Short mmCIF file of C-alpha atoms and ligand atoms in Angstrom, two decimals:
data_model
loop_
_atom_site.label_atom_id
_atom_site.label_comp_id
_atom_site.label_asym_id
_atom_site.label_seq_id
_atom_site.Cartn_x
_atom_site.Cartn_y
_atom_site.Cartn_z
CA UNK I 89 76.89 111.70 99.45
CA UNK I 90 79.70 111.44 96.89
CA UNK I 91 82.19 109.38 98.80
CA UNK I 92 80.26 106.10 98.95
CA UNK I 93 80.55 105.90 95.16
CA UNK I 94 83.45 104.37 93.28
CA UNK I 95 82.25 104.73 89.70
CA UNK I 96 82.19 108.14 88.09
CA UNK I 97 78.73 107.51 86.66
CA UNK I 98 77.35 106.73 90.14
CA UNK I 99 78.75 110.03 91.35
CA UNK I 100 77.05 111.81 88.45
CA UNK I 101 73.75 110.04 89.22
CA UNK I 102 73.93 111.18 92.85
CA UNK I 103 74.32 114.79 91.77
CA UNK I 104 71.43 114.50 89.27
CA UNK I 105 69.18 113.35 92.13
CA UNK I 106 69.59 116.72 93.80
CA UNK I 107 68.60 118.67 90.68
CA UNK I 108 66.09 116.64 88.67
CA UNK I 109 62.42 116.56 89.69
CA UNK I 110 59.50 114.26 88.89
CA UNK I 111 57.86 115.29 85.62
CA UNK I 112 61.02 116.90 84.21
CA UNK I 113 62.34 116.68 80.67
CA UNK I 114 65.97 115.49 80.50
CA UNK I 115 68.38 114.46 77.75
CA UNK I 116 70.82 111.56 77.69
CA UNK I 117 73.18 112.78 74.96
CA UNK I 118 75.11 109.48 74.76
CA UNK I 119 72.74 106.67 75.75
CA UNK I 120 75.12 103.75 74.98
CA UNK I 121 74.03 100.69 76.97
CA UNK I 122 71.17 102.63 78.56
CA UNK I 123 72.28 102.74 82.20
CA UNK I 124 72.19 106.54 82.37
CA UNK I 125 68.87 106.62 80.50
CA UNK I 126 67.36 104.25 83.05
CA UNK I 127 68.74 106.26 85.99
CA UNK I 128 67.22 109.43 84.47
CA UNK I 129 63.87 107.79 83.86
CA UNK I 130 63.71 106.75 87.51
CA UNK I 131 64.20 110.40 88.48
CA UNK I 132 61.58 111.93 86.16
CA UNK I 133 58.80 109.31 86.02
CA UNK I 134 55.82 110.12 88.22
CA UNK I 135 52.37 108.61 88.78
CA UNK I 136 50.72 110.91 86.23
CA UNK I 137 53.12 109.61 83.56
CA UNK I 138 54.69 112.98 82.93
CA UNK I 139 58.43 113.36 82.59
CA UNK I 140 60.42 112.59 79.50
CA UNK I 141 63.90 111.29 78.68
CA UNK I 142 65.30 112.01 75.22
CA UNK I 143 68.03 109.41 74.65
CA UNK I 144 70.43 109.99 71.75
CA UNK I 145 73.22 107.93 70.26
CA UNK I 146 75.00 107.97 66.94
CA UNK I 147 75.19 104.15 66.97
CA UNK I 148 72.22 101.92 66.14
CA UNK I 149 73.80 99.15 68.24
CA UNK I 150 73.67 101.41 71.30
CA UNK I 151 70.00 102.23 70.78
CA UNK I 152 69.22 98.50 70.51
CA UNK I 153 71.06 97.89 73.79
CA UNK I 154 69.27 100.77 75.52
CA UNK I 155 65.94 99.53 74.16
CA UNK I 156 66.59 96.05 75.52
CA UNK I 157 67.54 97.35 78.98
CA UNK I 158 64.40 99.49 79.12
CA UNK I 159 62.31 96.53 77.95
CA UNK I 160 63.67 94.42 80.82
CA UNK I 161 63.45 97.13 83.47
CA UNK I 162 60.32 99.19 82.85
CA UNK I 163 56.58 98.72 82.49
CA UNK I 164 54.87 99.85 79.28
CA UNK I 165 53.78 103.24 80.70
CA UNK I 166 57.31 104.05 81.83
CA UNK I 167 58.80 102.96 78.51
CA UNK I 168 56.65 105.52 76.71
CA UNK I 169 58.44 108.28 78.62
CA UNK I 170 61.72 107.49 76.83
CA UNK I 171 62.23 108.76 73.27
CA UNK I 172 65.16 107.19 71.45
CA UNK I 173 66.93 108.92 68.56
CA UNK I 174 69.68 107.63 66.33
CA UNK I 175 71.32 111.04 65.78
CA UNK I 176 74.41 113.00 66.70
CA UNK I 177 73.96 114.89 69.96
CA UNK I 178 74.99 118.12 68.22
CA UNK I 179 71.49 117.93 66.66
CA UNK I 180 69.57 117.61 69.94
CA UNK I 181 67.57 120.75 69.21
CA UNK I 182 66.08 119.03 66.13
CA UNK I 183 64.35 116.38 68.26
CA UNK I 184 63.64 118.06 71.59
CA UNK I 185 60.63 120.45 71.36
CA UNK I 186 61.71 124.08 71.66
CA UNK I 187 59.33 124.74 74.58
CA UNK I 188 60.46 121.67 76.58
CA UNK I 189 61.82 122.70 80.00
CA UNK I 190 65.05 120.68 79.93
CA UNK I 191 66.58 120.39 83.43
CA UNK I 192 69.44 117.99 82.69
CA UNK I 193 71.61 117.21 79.68
CA UNK I 194 74.06 114.39 80.45
CA UNK I 195 77.08 113.27 78.44
CA UNK I 196 79.10 110.11 79.07
CA UNK I 197 81.86 110.51 76.52
CA UNK I 198 84.10 107.95 74.81
CA UNK I 199 83.16 104.59 73.27
CA UNK I 200 80.39 102.11 73.94
CA UNK I 201 81.56 99.61 76.60
CA UNK I 202 81.38 96.15 75.02
CA UNK I 203 80.90 97.71 71.58
CA UNK I 204 82.96 99.09 68.69
CA UNK I 205 85.89 101.03 70.24
CA UNK I 206 86.41 102.92 66.97
CA UNK I 207 83.12 104.77 67.38
CA UNK I 208 83.90 107.46 69.93
CA UNK I 209 82.65 110.91 70.78
CA UNK I 210 84.73 113.55 69.01
CA UNK I 211 85.79 117.00 70.20
CA UNK I 212 84.22 118.83 67.27
CA UNK I 213 80.70 117.41 67.69
CA UNK I 214 80.98 117.30 71.49
CA UNK I 215 81.64 121.04 71.40
CA UNK I 216 78.58 121.68 69.18
CA UNK I 217 76.48 119.51 71.50
CA UNK I 218 77.69 121.40 74.59
CA UNK I 219 76.71 124.65 72.91
CA UNK I 220 73.25 123.21 72.16
CA UNK I 221 72.90 121.97 75.77
CA UNK I 222 73.84 125.42 77.04
CA UNK I 223 71.11 126.98 74.88
CA UNK I 224 68.28 124.70 75.94
CA UNK I 225 68.86 124.11 79.65
CA UNK I 226 66.44 125.96 81.95
CA UNK I 227 67.56 128.13 84.90
CA UNK I 228 68.40 125.79 87.78
CA UNK I 229 69.27 123.02 85.31
CA UNK I 230 72.49 121.06 84.89
CA UNK I 231 74.85 119.89 82.17
CA UNK I 232 76.74 116.79 83.38
CA UNK I 233 79.76 115.37 81.52
CA UNK I 234 81.77 112.24 82.40
CA UNK I 235 85.04 112.25 80.43
CA UNK I 236 87.32 109.27 79.77
CA UNK I 237 90.87 109.99 78.72
CA UNK I 238 92.39 106.53 78.16
CA UNK I 239 91.46 106.14 74.47
CA UNK I 240 92.91 107.99 71.45
CA UNK I 241 91.40 111.48 71.31
CA UNK I 242 90.30 111.33 74.97
CA UNK I 243 92.80 113.90 76.25
CA UNK I 244 91.99 116.29 73.40
CA UNK I 245 88.27 115.97 74.18
CA UNK I 246 88.99 116.68 77.86
CA UNK I 247 90.80 119.88 76.85
CA UNK I 248 87.84 120.88 74.69
CA UNK I 249 85.43 120.43 77.61
CA UNK I 250 87.73 122.30 79.98
CA UNK I 251 88.18 125.23 77.60
CA UNK I 252 84.43 125.36 76.99
CA UNK I 253 83.79 125.41 80.76
CA UNK I 254 86.35 128.11 81.45
CA UNK I 255 84.64 130.43 78.94
CA UNK I 256 81.13 130.15 80.36
CA UNK I 257 79.67 133.33 81.82
CA UNK I 258 80.35 133.60 85.55
CA UNK I 259 77.05 135.51 86.01
CA UNK I 260 74.91 132.66 84.68
CA UNK I 261 76.80 129.44 85.32
CA UNK I 262 78.64 127.61 88.06
CA UNK I 263 81.12 125.25 86.40
CA UNK I 264 83.05 122.68 88.39
CA UNK I 265 85.06 119.53 87.92
CA UNK I 266 85.46 116.46 90.11
CA UNK I 267 88.47 114.29 89.53
CA UNK I 268 89.86 111.14 91.13
CA UNK I 269 93.39 112.24 91.99
CA UNK I 270 94.59 108.79 93.02
CA UNK I 271 93.89 107.40 89.53
CA UNK I 272 96.44 109.46 87.55
CA UNK I 273 96.30 107.38 84.36
CA UNK I 274 92.48 107.36 84.23
CA UNK I 275 91.18 110.16 86.43
CA UNK I 276 87.65 110.11 84.85
CA UNK I 277 86.87 113.77 85.47
CA UNK I 278 83.23 114.72 85.85
CA UNK I 279 82.08 118.22 84.93
CA UNK I 280 78.94 119.88 86.21
CA UNK I 281 77.66 123.14 84.72
CA UNK I 282 74.80 124.53 86.82
CA UNK I 283 72.73 127.31 85.33
N1 SAM A 1128 75.68 106.47 78.83
C1 SAM A 1128 76.02 105.15 78.37
C2 SAM A 1128 75.54 104.09 79.34
O1 SAM A 1128 74.95 104.42 80.40
O2 SAM A 1128 75.74 102.92 79.03
C3 SAM A 1128 77.47 105.00 77.98
C4 SAM A 1128 77.90 105.91 76.85
S1 SAM A 1128 79.36 105.44 76.01
C5 SAM A 1128 80.64 105.84 77.13
C6 SAM A 1128 79.49 106.71 74.75
C7 SAM A 1128 78.43 106.62 73.68
O3 SAM A 1128 78.48 107.80 72.91
C8 SAM A 1128 78.60 105.46 72.71
O4 SAM A 1128 77.48 104.62 72.73
C9 SAM A 1128 78.74 106.15 71.34
O5 SAM A 1128 78.10 105.47 70.29
C10 SAM A 1128 78.06 107.48 71.61
N2 SAM A 1128 78.42 108.55 70.67
C11 SAM A 1128 79.59 108.76 70.03
N3 SAM A 1128 79.53 109.87 69.28
C12 SAM A 1128 78.28 110.38 69.44
C13 SAM A 1128 77.60 111.51 68.91
N4 SAM A 1128 78.23 112.36 68.10
N5 SAM A 1128 76.32 111.71 69.27
C14 SAM A 1128 75.69 110.86 70.12
N6 SAM A 1128 76.28 109.77 70.65
C15 SAM A 1128 77.56 109.53 70.32
#
């Protein structure tokens, strides 16, 4: 199911489909323009209006864009299943209830496409956010990370994610990486950590 997809985010969405269930709680740690948030909502929303997407971004502009996309794409019941927060993803545990069974935490690192290219995810806070994601994900859940390397700091952030992955306990986690080998200057690696 992976090979029909050209964009890294589409590949990530395909993998999410095999893990996330209707009624689940999931976190979009970098909601940006809202495309990942919308894809997640479509996976968790069910007829009884359970399911919840926590969508986080450090940039107010991104939350406005996500809000607009949701406004255009969802009915009012579905919209209520998305909770938007203008905070750093390293603080996800401050907004997601401690008893919430979180099955997916997704990161799409880098800058906001069409936005301010100076506002990027940074290794230090990405690392704290990955640690938080690791703490709150339920057994059977997934941490998904799409990494861009073309911008300043991108390669360093990739190294941070790789080092983090290589130190995860082999008893509790399966950590893997998908990478487009025929795009050497922008391989867009995708990491999946399955608990
Ligand atoms: N997932 C988005 C979508 O579907 O459109 C694209 C995300 S974009 C590549 C990366 C986003 O991460 C930007 O909107 C940026 O503002 C956000 N970001 C940067 N640092 C952050 C942080 N510490 N916490 C949360 N979001 C952050």
